Amino acid sequence: VDAVMTIVSALIDSLPLLIDAAVQLVTALVEGIGNTLPQLIPAAVNAVTAIVQGLIDNLPMLLEAALQLILGLAQGLLDAIPQLVAALPAIITALVNFLIGSIPQIVQAGILLLTALVQALPQIIEAVTAAIPRIVDGLVNALILSIPLIVEAGVKLLIAL
């Protein structure tokens, strides 16, 4: 207990020195970053430029590698067609069995969907009814704005006859 108390007492006595050291450390870090920032910015720009130039310089090689990858995938699919065809009956059987087994859940989901639609029907009808004047107004405006085009098309049609 005495040893712990001695350590705690020493830490308390040294606390101002520790805080001062921490402030000096943070200050030195900020000053260091501030001093090197003028060199860091051009270095970062140079690094980005070098990366872009490297991509440009190697673009033909990268495109060739991409082409080879695509061709390899295509060839792999072509090579796998016999196995896929052989597995097709098992895949179809599993899919059909899954769907047959899922019919109760599908029917239940359909019932829930229809029930929700029926319950929402008054709101849907109200929204559609409220929108009818805007729809009619939009159609009338579109027709009015289109009259010159309709007349022009009619004239062209009559001239063509």
mmCIF file of C-alpha atoms in Angstrom:
data_model
loop_
_atom_site.group_PDB
_atom_site.id
_atom_site.type_symbol
_atom_site.label_atom_id
_atom_site.label_comp_id
_atom_site.label_asym_id
_atom_site.label_seq_id
_atom_site.Cartn_x
_atom_site.Cartn_y
_atom_site.Cartn_z
ATOM 1 C CA VAL A 1 0.000 0.000 0.000
ATOM 2 C CA ASP A 2 2.871 2.360 0.832
ATOM 3 C CA ALA A 3 4.474 1.657 -2.554
ATOM 4 C CA VAL A 4 1.245 2.483 -4.382
ATOM 5 C CA MET A 5 0.801 5.665 -2.367
ATOM 6 C CA THR A 6 4.392 6.644 -3.164
ATOM 7 C CA ILE A 7 3.768 6.113 -6.897
ATOM 8 C CA VAL A 8 0.484 8.067 -6.793
ATOM 9 C CA SER A 9 2.140 10.870 -4.839
ATOM 10 C CA ALA A 10 5.024 10.995 -7.337
ATOM 11 C CA LEU A 11 2.570 11.089 -10.251
ATOM 12 C CA ILE A 12 0.595 13.902 -8.633
ATOM 13 C CA ASP A 13 3.795 15.837 -7.979
ATOM 14 C CA SER A 14 4.940 15.243 -11.580
ATOM 15 C CA LEU A 15 1.552 16.013 -13.161
ATOM 16 C CA PRO A 16 2.429 19.611 -14.130
ATOM 17 C CA LEU A 17 5.628 18.342 -15.772
ATOM 18 C CA LEU A 18 3.705 15.592 -17.631
ATOM 19 C CA ILE A 19 1.084 18.079 -18.869
ATOM 20 C CA ASP A 20 3.823 20.492 -19.966
ATOM 21 C CA ALA A 21 5.597 17.670 -21.823
ATOM 22 C CA ALA A 22 2.343 16.652 -23.549
ATOM 23 C CA VAL A 23 1.692 20.247 -24.633
ATOM 24 C CA GLN A 24 5.256 20.509 -25.959
ATOM 25 C CA LEU A 25 4.814 17.217 -27.852
ATOM 26 C CA VAL A 26 1.552 18.349 -29.483
ATOM 27 C CA THR A 27 3.060 21.745 -30.281
ATOM 28 C CA ALA A 28 6.109 20.113 -31.858
ATOM 29 C CA LEU A 29 3.880 17.808 -33.929
ATOM 30 C CA VAL A 30 1.757 20.714 -35.169
ATOM 31 C CA GLU A 31 4.852 22.775 -35.977
ATOM 32 C CA GLY A 32 6.456 19.810 -37.729
ATOM 33 C CA ILE A 33 3.381 19.195 -39.846
ATOM 34 C CA GLY A 34 3.090 22.914 -40.562
ATOM 35 C CA ASN A 35 6.744 23.109 -41.564
ATOM 36 C CA THR A 36 6.617 20.046 -43.820
ATOM 37 C CA LEU A 37 3.219 20.800 -45.362
ATOM 38 C CA PRO A 38 4.742 22.895 -48.166
ATOM 39 C CA GLN A 39 6.848 19.858 -49.149
ATOM 40 C CA LEU A 40 4.012 17.349 -48.591
ATOM 41 C CA ILE A 41 1.534 18.998 -50.971
ATOM 42 C CA PRO A 42 3.813 18.927 -54.039
ATOM 43 C CA ALA A 43 4.905 15.416 -53.083
ATOM 44 C CA ALA A 44 1.263 14.296 -52.958
ATOM 45 C CA VAL A 45 0.577 15.942 -56.325
ATOM 46 C CA ASN A 46 3.685 14.267 -57.749
ATOM 47 C CA ALA A 47 2.568 10.906 -56.358
ATOM 48 C CA VAL A 48 -0.891 11.224 -57.927
ATOM 49 C CA THR A 49 0.674 12.342 -61.205
ATOM 50 C CA ALA A 50 3.060 9.387 -61.129
ATOM 51 C CA ILE A 51 0.203 6.953 -60.456
ATOM 52 C CA VAL A 52 -1.867 8.398 -63.308
ATOM 53 C CA GLN A 53 1.133 8.332 -65.631
ATOM 54 C CA GLY A 54 1.831 4.741 -64.610
ATOM 55 C CA LEU A 55 -1.743 3.797 -65.453
ATOM 56 C CA ILE A 56 -1.487 5.598 -68.793
ATOM 57 C CA ASP A 57 1.861 3.968 -69.580
ATOM 58 C CA ASN A 58 0.520 0.527 -68.702
ATOM 59 C CA LEU A 59 -2.960 0.970 -70.183
ATOM 60 C CA PRO A 60 -2.345 -1.322 -73.168
ATOM 61 C CA MET A 61 -1.052 -4.028 -70.821
ATOM 62 C CA LEU A 62 -3.999 -3.529 -68.434
ATOM 63 C CA LEU A 63 -6.496 -3.688 -71.297
ATOM 64 C CA GLU A 64 -4.833 -6.822 -72.647
ATOM 65 C CA ALA A 65 -5.003 -8.408 -69.193
ATOM 66 C CA ALA A 66 -8.700 -7.469 -68.946
ATOM 67 C CA LEU A 67 -9.340 -8.987 -72.373
ATOM 68 C CA GLN A 68 -7.522 -12.171 -71.397
ATOM 69 C CA LEU A 69 -9.564 -12.336 -68.193
ATOM 70 C CA ILE A 70 -12.830 -11.973 -70.138
ATOM 71 C CA LEU A 71 -11.725 -14.551 -72.704
ATOM 72 C CA GLY A 72 -10.701 -16.914 -69.907
ATOM 73 C CA LEU A 73 -14.077 -16.536 -68.221
ATOM 74 C CA ALA A 74 -15.865 -17.126 -71.524
ATOM 75 C CA GLN A 75 -13.771 -20.221 -72.214
ATOM 76 C CA GLY A 76 -14.423 -21.472 -68.695
ATOM 77 C CA LEU A 77 -18.158 -21.090 -69.249
ATOM 78 C CA LEU A 78 -17.907 -22.852 -72.598
ATOM 79 C CA ASP A 79 -15.932 -25.676 -71.008
ATOM 80 C CA ALA A 80 -18.506 -25.942 -68.214
ATOM 81 C CA ILE A 81 -21.517 -26.244 -70.544
ATOM 82 C CA PRO A 82 -21.429 -30.075 -70.589
ATOM 83 C CA GLN A 83 -21.467 -30.192 -66.775
ATOM 84 C CA LEU A 84 -24.216 -27.562 -66.664
ATOM 85 C CA VAL A 85 -26.302 -29.510 -69.189
ATOM 86 C CA ALA A 86 -25.746 -32.722 -67.232
ATOM 87 C CA ALA A 87 -26.774 -30.993 -63.999
ATOM 88 C CA LEU A 88 -29.784 -29.261 -65.548
ATOM 89 C CA PRO A 89 -32.329 -32.009 -64.725
ATOM 90 C CA ALA A 90 -31.251 -32.001 -61.075
ATOM 91 C CA ILE A 91 -31.374 -28.190 -60.962
ATOM 92 C CA ILE A 92 -34.849 -28.096 -62.529
ATOM 93 C CA THR A 93 -36.093 -30.858 -60.220
ATOM 94 C CA ALA A 94 -34.776 -29.028 -57.155
ATOM 95 C CA LEU A 95 -36.335 -25.763 -58.335
ATOM 96 C CA VAL A 96 -39.715 -27.399 -59.009
ATOM 97 C CA ASN A 97 -39.639 -29.186 -55.643
ATOM 98 C CA PHE A 98 -38.796 -25.906 -53.924
ATOM 99 C CA LEU A 99 -41.658 -24.102 -55.653
ATOM 100 C CA ILE A 100 -44.107 -26.918 -54.866
ATOM 101 C CA GLY A 101 -43.013 -26.875 -51.231
ATOM 102 C CA SER A 102 -43.322 -23.094 -51.134
ATOM 103 C CA ILE A 103 -46.850 -22.932 -52.548
ATOM 104 C CA PRO A 104 -48.464 -22.494 -49.111
ATOM 105 C CA GLN A 105 -46.195 -19.534 -48.283
ATOM 106 C CA ILE A 106 -46.699 -18.040 -51.758
ATOM 107 C CA VAL A 107 -50.494 -18.365 -51.450
ATOM 108 C CA GLN A 108 -50.407 -16.869 -47.944
ATOM 109 C CA ALA A 109 -48.301 -13.929 -49.169
ATOM 110 C CA GLY A 110 -50.718 -13.426 -52.071
ATOM 111 C CA ILE A 111 -53.680 -13.406 -49.696
ATOM 112 C CA LEU A 112 -51.945 -10.853 -47.452
ATOM 113 C CA LEU A 113 -51.124 -8.687 -50.471
ATOM 114 C CA LEU A 114 -54.681 -8.793 -51.807
ATOM 115 C CA THR A 115 -56.103 -8.091 -48.346
ATOM 116 C CA ALA A 116 -53.811 -5.079 -47.969
ATOM 117 C CA LEU A 117 -54.807 -3.821 -51.421
ATOM 118 C CA VAL A 118 -58.518 -4.194 -50.643
ATOM 119 C CA GLN A 119 -58.041 -2.366 -47.342
ATOM 120 C CA ALA A 120 -56.109 0.414 -49.107
ATOM 121 C CA LEU A 121 -58.661 0.683 -51.924
ATOM 122 C CA PRO A 122 -60.519 3.666 -50.387
ATOM 123 C CA GLN A 123 -57.264 5.631 -50.082
ATOM 124 C CA ILE A 124 -56.224 4.612 -53.611
ATOM 125 C CA ILE A 125 -59.595 5.689 -55.052
ATOM 126 C CA GLU A 126 -59.420 8.958 -53.112
ATOM 127 C CA ALA A 127 -55.893 9.673 -54.373
ATOM 128 C CA VAL A 128 -56.810 8.848 -57.981
ATOM 129 C CA THR A 129 -59.991 10.931 -57.754
ATOM 130 C CA ALA A 130 -58.023 13.852 -56.330
ATOM 131 C CA ALA A 131 -55.460 13.520 -59.129
ATOM 132 C CA ILE A 132 -58.023 13.423 -61.984
ATOM 133 C CA PRO A 133 -58.295 17.240 -62.312
ATOM 134 C CA ARG A 134 -54.488 17.544 -62.517
ATOM 135 C CA ILE A 135 -54.330 14.700 -65.044
ATOM 136 C CA VAL A 136 -57.073 16.226 -67.213
ATOM 137 C CA ASP A 137 -55.455 19.665 -66.921
ATOM 138 C CA GLY A 138 -52.100 18.207 -67.942
ATOM 139 C CA LEU A 139 -53.623 16.407 -70.932
ATOM 140 C CA VAL A 140 -55.521 19.512 -72.057
ATOM 141 C CA ASN A 141 -52.398 21.670 -71.742
ATOM 142 C CA ALA A 142 -50.343 19.097 -73.636
ATOM 143 C CA LEU A 143 -52.948 19.014 -76.424
ATOM 144 C CA ILE A 144 -53.125 22.812 -76.572
ATOM 145 C CA LEU A 145 -49.337 23.055 -76.754
ATOM 146 C CA SER A 146 -49.296 20.324 -79.421
ATOM 147 C CA ILE A 147 -51.876 21.972 -81.730
ATOM 148 C CA PRO A 148 -49.203 23.605 -83.926
ATOM 149 C CA LEU A 149 -47.430 20.250 -84.337
ATOM 150 C CA ILE A 150 -50.721 18.461 -85.056
ATOM 151 C CA VAL A 151 -51.696 21.082 -87.658
ATOM 152 C CA GLU A 152 -48.247 20.895 -89.237
ATOM 153 C CA ALA A 153 -48.427 17.093 -89.395
ATOM 154 C CA GLY A 154 -51.938 17.327 -90.911
ATOM 155 C CA VAL A 155 -50.763 19.766 -93.560
ATOM 156 C CA LYS A 156 -47.819 17.520 -94.429
ATOM 157 C CA LEU A 157 -50.183 14.554 -94.633
ATOM 158 C CA LEU A 158 -52.550 16.427 -96.974
ATOM 159 C CA ILE A 159 -49.658 17.600 -99.129
ATOM 160 C CA ALA A 160 -48.361 14.038 -99.338
ATOM 161 C CA LEU A 161 -51.764 12.834 -100.661
#
